[in-house]
Short mmCIF file of C-alpha atoms in Angstrom, two decimals:
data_model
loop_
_atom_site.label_atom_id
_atom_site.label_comp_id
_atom_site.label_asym_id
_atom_site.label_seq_id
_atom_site.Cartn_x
_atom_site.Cartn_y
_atom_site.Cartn_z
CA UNK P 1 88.22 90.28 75.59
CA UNK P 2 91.95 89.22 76.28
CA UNK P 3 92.97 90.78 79.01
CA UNK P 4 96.77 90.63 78.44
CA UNK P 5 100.18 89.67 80.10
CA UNK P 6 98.59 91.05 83.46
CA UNK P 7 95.96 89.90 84.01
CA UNK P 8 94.91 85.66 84.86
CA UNK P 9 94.89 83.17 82.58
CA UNK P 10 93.08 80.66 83.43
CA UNK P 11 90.63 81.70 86.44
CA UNK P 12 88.36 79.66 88.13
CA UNK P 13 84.88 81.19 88.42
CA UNK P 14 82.50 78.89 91.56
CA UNK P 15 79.03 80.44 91.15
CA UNK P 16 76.22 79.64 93.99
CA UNK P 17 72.71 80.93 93.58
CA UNK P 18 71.23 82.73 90.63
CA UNK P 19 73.15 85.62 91.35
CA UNK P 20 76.39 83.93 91.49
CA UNK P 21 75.83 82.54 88.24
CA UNK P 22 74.87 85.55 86.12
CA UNK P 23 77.75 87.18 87.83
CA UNK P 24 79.97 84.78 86.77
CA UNK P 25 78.36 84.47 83.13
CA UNK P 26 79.52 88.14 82.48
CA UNK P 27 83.10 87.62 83.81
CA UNK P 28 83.68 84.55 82.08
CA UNK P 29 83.63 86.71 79.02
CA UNK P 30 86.12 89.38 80.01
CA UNK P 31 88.47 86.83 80.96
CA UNK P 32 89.80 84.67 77.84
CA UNK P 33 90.47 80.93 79.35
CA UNK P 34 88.13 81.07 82.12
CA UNK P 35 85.99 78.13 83.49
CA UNK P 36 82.97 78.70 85.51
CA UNK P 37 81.46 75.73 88.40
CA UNK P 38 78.62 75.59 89.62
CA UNK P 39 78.76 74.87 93.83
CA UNK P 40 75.31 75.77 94.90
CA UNK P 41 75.27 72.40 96.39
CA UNK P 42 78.85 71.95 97.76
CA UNK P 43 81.95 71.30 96.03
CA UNK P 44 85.23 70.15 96.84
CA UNK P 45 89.35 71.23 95.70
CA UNK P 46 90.05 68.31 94.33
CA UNK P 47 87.04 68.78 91.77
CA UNK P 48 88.37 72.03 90.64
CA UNK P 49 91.23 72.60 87.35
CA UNK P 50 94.27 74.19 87.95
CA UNK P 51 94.18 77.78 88.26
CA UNK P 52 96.14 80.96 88.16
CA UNK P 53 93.01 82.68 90.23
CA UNK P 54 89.96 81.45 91.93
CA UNK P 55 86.76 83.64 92.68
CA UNK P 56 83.53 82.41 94.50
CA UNK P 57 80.07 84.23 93.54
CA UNK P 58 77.01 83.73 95.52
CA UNK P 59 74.02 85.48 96.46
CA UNK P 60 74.60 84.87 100.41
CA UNK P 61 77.71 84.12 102.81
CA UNK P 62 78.33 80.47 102.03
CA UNK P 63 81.40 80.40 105.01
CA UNK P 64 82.80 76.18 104.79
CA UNK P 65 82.90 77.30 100.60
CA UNK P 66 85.09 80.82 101.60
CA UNK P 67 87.39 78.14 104.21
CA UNK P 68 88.02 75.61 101.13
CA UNK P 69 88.71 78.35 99.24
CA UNK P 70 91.11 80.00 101.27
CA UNK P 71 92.99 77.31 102.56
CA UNK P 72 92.96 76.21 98.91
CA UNK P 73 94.41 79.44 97.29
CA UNK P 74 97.28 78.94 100.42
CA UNK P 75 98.06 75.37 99.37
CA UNK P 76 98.39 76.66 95.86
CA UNK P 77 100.03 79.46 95.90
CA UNK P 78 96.63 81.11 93.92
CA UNK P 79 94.98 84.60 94.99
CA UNK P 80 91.23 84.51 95.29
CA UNK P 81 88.19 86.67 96.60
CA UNK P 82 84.77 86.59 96.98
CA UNK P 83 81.57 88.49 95.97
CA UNK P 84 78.47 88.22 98.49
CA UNK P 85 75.28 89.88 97.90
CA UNK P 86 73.80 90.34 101.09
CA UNK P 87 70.49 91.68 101.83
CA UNK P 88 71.88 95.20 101.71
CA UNK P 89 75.18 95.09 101.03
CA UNK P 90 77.16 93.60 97.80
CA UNK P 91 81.02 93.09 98.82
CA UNK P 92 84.17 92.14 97.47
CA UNK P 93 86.94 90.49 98.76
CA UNK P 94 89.30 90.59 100.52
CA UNK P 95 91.27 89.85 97.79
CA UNK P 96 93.52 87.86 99.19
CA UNK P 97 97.32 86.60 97.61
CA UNK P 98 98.40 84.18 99.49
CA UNK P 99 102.32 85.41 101.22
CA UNK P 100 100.99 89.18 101.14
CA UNK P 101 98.48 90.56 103.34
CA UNK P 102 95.51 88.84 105.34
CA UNK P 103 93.66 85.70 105.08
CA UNK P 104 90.15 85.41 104.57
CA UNK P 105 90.10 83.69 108.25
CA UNK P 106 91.53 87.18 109.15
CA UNK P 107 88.50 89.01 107.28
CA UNK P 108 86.04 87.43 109.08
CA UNK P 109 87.80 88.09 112.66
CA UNK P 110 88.25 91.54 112.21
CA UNK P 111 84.79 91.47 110.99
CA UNK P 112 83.35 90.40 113.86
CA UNK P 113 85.54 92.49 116.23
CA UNK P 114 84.57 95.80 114.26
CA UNK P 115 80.98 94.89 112.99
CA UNK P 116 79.27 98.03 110.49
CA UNK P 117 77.21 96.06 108.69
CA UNK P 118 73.98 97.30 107.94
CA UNK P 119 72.85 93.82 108.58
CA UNK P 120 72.83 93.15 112.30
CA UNK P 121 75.81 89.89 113.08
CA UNK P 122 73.01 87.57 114.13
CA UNK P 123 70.35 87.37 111.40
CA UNK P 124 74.05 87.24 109.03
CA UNK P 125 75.19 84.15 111.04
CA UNK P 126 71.53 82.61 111.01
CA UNK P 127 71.40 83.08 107.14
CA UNK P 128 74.75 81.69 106.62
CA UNK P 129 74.34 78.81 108.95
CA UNK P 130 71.23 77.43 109.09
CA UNK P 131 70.54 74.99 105.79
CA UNK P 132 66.91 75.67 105.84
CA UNK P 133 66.60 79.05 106.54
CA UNK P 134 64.57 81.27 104.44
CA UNK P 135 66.82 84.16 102.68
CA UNK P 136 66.82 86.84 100.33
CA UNK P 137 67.97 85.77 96.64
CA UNK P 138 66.30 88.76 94.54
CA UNK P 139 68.79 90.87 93.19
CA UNK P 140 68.26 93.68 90.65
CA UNK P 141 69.95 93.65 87.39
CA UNK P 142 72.55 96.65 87.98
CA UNK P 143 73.46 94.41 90.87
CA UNK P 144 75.14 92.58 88.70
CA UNK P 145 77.48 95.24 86.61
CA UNK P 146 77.95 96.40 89.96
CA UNK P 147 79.43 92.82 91.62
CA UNK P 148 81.40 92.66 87.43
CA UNK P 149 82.85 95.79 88.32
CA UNK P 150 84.15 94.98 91.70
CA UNK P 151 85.74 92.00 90.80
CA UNK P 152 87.64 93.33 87.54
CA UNK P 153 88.58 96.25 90.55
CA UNK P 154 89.94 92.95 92.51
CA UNK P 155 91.28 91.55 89.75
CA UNK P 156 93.56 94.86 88.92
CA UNK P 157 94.66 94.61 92.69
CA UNK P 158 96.40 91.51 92.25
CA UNK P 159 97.41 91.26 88.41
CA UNK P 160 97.78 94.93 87.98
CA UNK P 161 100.55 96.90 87.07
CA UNK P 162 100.75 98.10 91.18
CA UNK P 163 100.45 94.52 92.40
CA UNK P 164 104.15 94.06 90.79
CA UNK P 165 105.24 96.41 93.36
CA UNK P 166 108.51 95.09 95.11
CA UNK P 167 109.20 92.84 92.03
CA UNK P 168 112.83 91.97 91.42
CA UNK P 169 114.63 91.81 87.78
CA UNK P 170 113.16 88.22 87.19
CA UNK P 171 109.31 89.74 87.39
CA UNK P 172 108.58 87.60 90.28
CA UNK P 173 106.62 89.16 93.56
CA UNK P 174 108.94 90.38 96.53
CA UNK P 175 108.55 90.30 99.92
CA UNK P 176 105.48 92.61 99.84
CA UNK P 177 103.95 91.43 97.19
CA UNK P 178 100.85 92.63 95.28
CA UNK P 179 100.44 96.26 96.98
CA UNK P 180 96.58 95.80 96.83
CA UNK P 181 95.87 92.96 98.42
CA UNK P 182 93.58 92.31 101.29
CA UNK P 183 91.29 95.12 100.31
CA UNK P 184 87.69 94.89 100.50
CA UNK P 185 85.23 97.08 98.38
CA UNK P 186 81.43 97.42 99.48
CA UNK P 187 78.19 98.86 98.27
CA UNK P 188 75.25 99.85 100.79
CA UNK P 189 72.50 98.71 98.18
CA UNK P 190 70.36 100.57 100.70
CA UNK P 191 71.80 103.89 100.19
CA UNK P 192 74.69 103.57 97.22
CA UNK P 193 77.76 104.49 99.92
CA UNK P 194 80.91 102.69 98.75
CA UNK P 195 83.46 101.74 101.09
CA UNK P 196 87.08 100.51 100.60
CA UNK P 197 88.98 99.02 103.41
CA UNK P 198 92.26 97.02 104.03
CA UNK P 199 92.07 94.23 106.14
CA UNK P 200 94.82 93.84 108.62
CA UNK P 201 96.19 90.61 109.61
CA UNK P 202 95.35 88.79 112.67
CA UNK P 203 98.71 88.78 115.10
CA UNK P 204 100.10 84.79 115.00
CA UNK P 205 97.32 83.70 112.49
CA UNK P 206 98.12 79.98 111.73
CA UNK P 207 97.57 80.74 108.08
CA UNK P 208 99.13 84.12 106.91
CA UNK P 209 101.03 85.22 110.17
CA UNK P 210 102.46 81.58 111.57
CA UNK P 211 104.69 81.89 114.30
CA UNK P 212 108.58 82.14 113.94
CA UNK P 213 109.67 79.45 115.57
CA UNK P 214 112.11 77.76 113.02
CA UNK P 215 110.40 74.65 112.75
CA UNK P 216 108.63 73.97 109.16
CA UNK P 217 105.04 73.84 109.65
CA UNK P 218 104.30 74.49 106.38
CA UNK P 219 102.42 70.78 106.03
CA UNK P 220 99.65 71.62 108.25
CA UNK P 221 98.39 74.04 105.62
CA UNK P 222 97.43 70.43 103.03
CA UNK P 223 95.44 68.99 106.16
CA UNK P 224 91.97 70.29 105.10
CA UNK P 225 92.81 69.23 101.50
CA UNK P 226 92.79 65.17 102.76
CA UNK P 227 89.44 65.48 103.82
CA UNK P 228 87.53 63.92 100.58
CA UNK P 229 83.90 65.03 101.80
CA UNK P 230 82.27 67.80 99.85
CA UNK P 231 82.58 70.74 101.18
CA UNK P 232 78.52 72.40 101.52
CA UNK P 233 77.20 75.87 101.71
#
């Protein structure tokens, strides 16, 4: 399937876990010119080809892989979101474009400040954290049509005919660019409730909301990019 003048050209699918990479198998056939990586044990920016969107699959939080990512997509200019399958709870995004809307750093902030997730903060962070730790991987098989149909929901958000909103003559993204972005979509796999939310930005974040001071600080965004160790789960 080609999906047209809208939609990316050459996305950048990082799968972790068997889930990630069955999720990934499916949308690297939607998407004519994707390439799919597999990260399950680390990876790093400077491994990955150039890009015109970036999405990491994986069957649990992986948060230093999210970071790279994000401050990645920032460096580059390239939007990007994540899928997570959680114990009970599949979710994706935000999607983030980098220049409109929230960070991921944001995400997880506001996250923690207004915590619903059916899976209580601590046993999350001890999953995500811990390199040994023992964690649920099964996954049924409508999970994943259900994570393929999240993302192409993403992937509408920010190459969609709405995401153009506040374009100017020459087609390229205004000051608000894509109207979508920073939204996160969310099944309970416990009870089938969907949720879509909009993540709001973080007041003075050093990533999407730096400070107006005048001075160009625009280089401190490349600083994780010089580090050349791999980046792990």
């Amino acid at each position: 399937m080609h999906t047209g003048t809208t939609g990316p050209r050459r996305p950048l699918f990082l799968a972790a876990g068997a889930f990630g990479h069955a999720v990934t198998e499916r949308l690297a056939k939607a998407y004519t010119g994707a390439v799919v990586m597999g990260v399950d044990e680390g990876s790093h920016p400077s491994f990955w080809p150039v890009s015109d969107l970036l999405v990491l699959v994986t069957d649990h939080p992986r948060p230093a892989l999210a970071e790279a990512l994000d401050s990645s997509a920032y460096a580059w200019g390239v939007p990007w979101f994540p899928i997570e399958l959680e114990p009970v709870e599949l979710r994706c995004g935000p999607a983030v474009a980098p220049g409109a809307g929230a960070c991921h750093r944001c995400f997880t902030r506001r996250r923690a400040q207004h915590d619903r997730s059916p899976l209580p903060a601590e046993a999350r962070r001890r999953e995500s954290n811990e390199p040994g730790a023992e964690r649920v991987t099964g996954y049924a098989p409508h999970h994943v049509g259900m994570a393929v149909a999240l993302a192409r929901a993403a992937v509408r958000d920010l190459f969609g005919p709405d995401a153009a909103a506040g374009a100017g003559e020459s087609g390229e993204a205004g000051a608000e660019g894509p109207r979508a972005a920073a939204h996160v979509r969310s099944v309970n796999l416990a009870d089938g409730r969907t949720a879509r939310h909009r993540v709001v930005a973080v007041d003075q974040c050093p990533r999407c909301r730096p400070a107006r001071g005048g001075e160009d600080l625009s280089w401190r965004i490349f600083e994780p990019l010089t580090d050349a160790a791999p980046v792990g789960s």
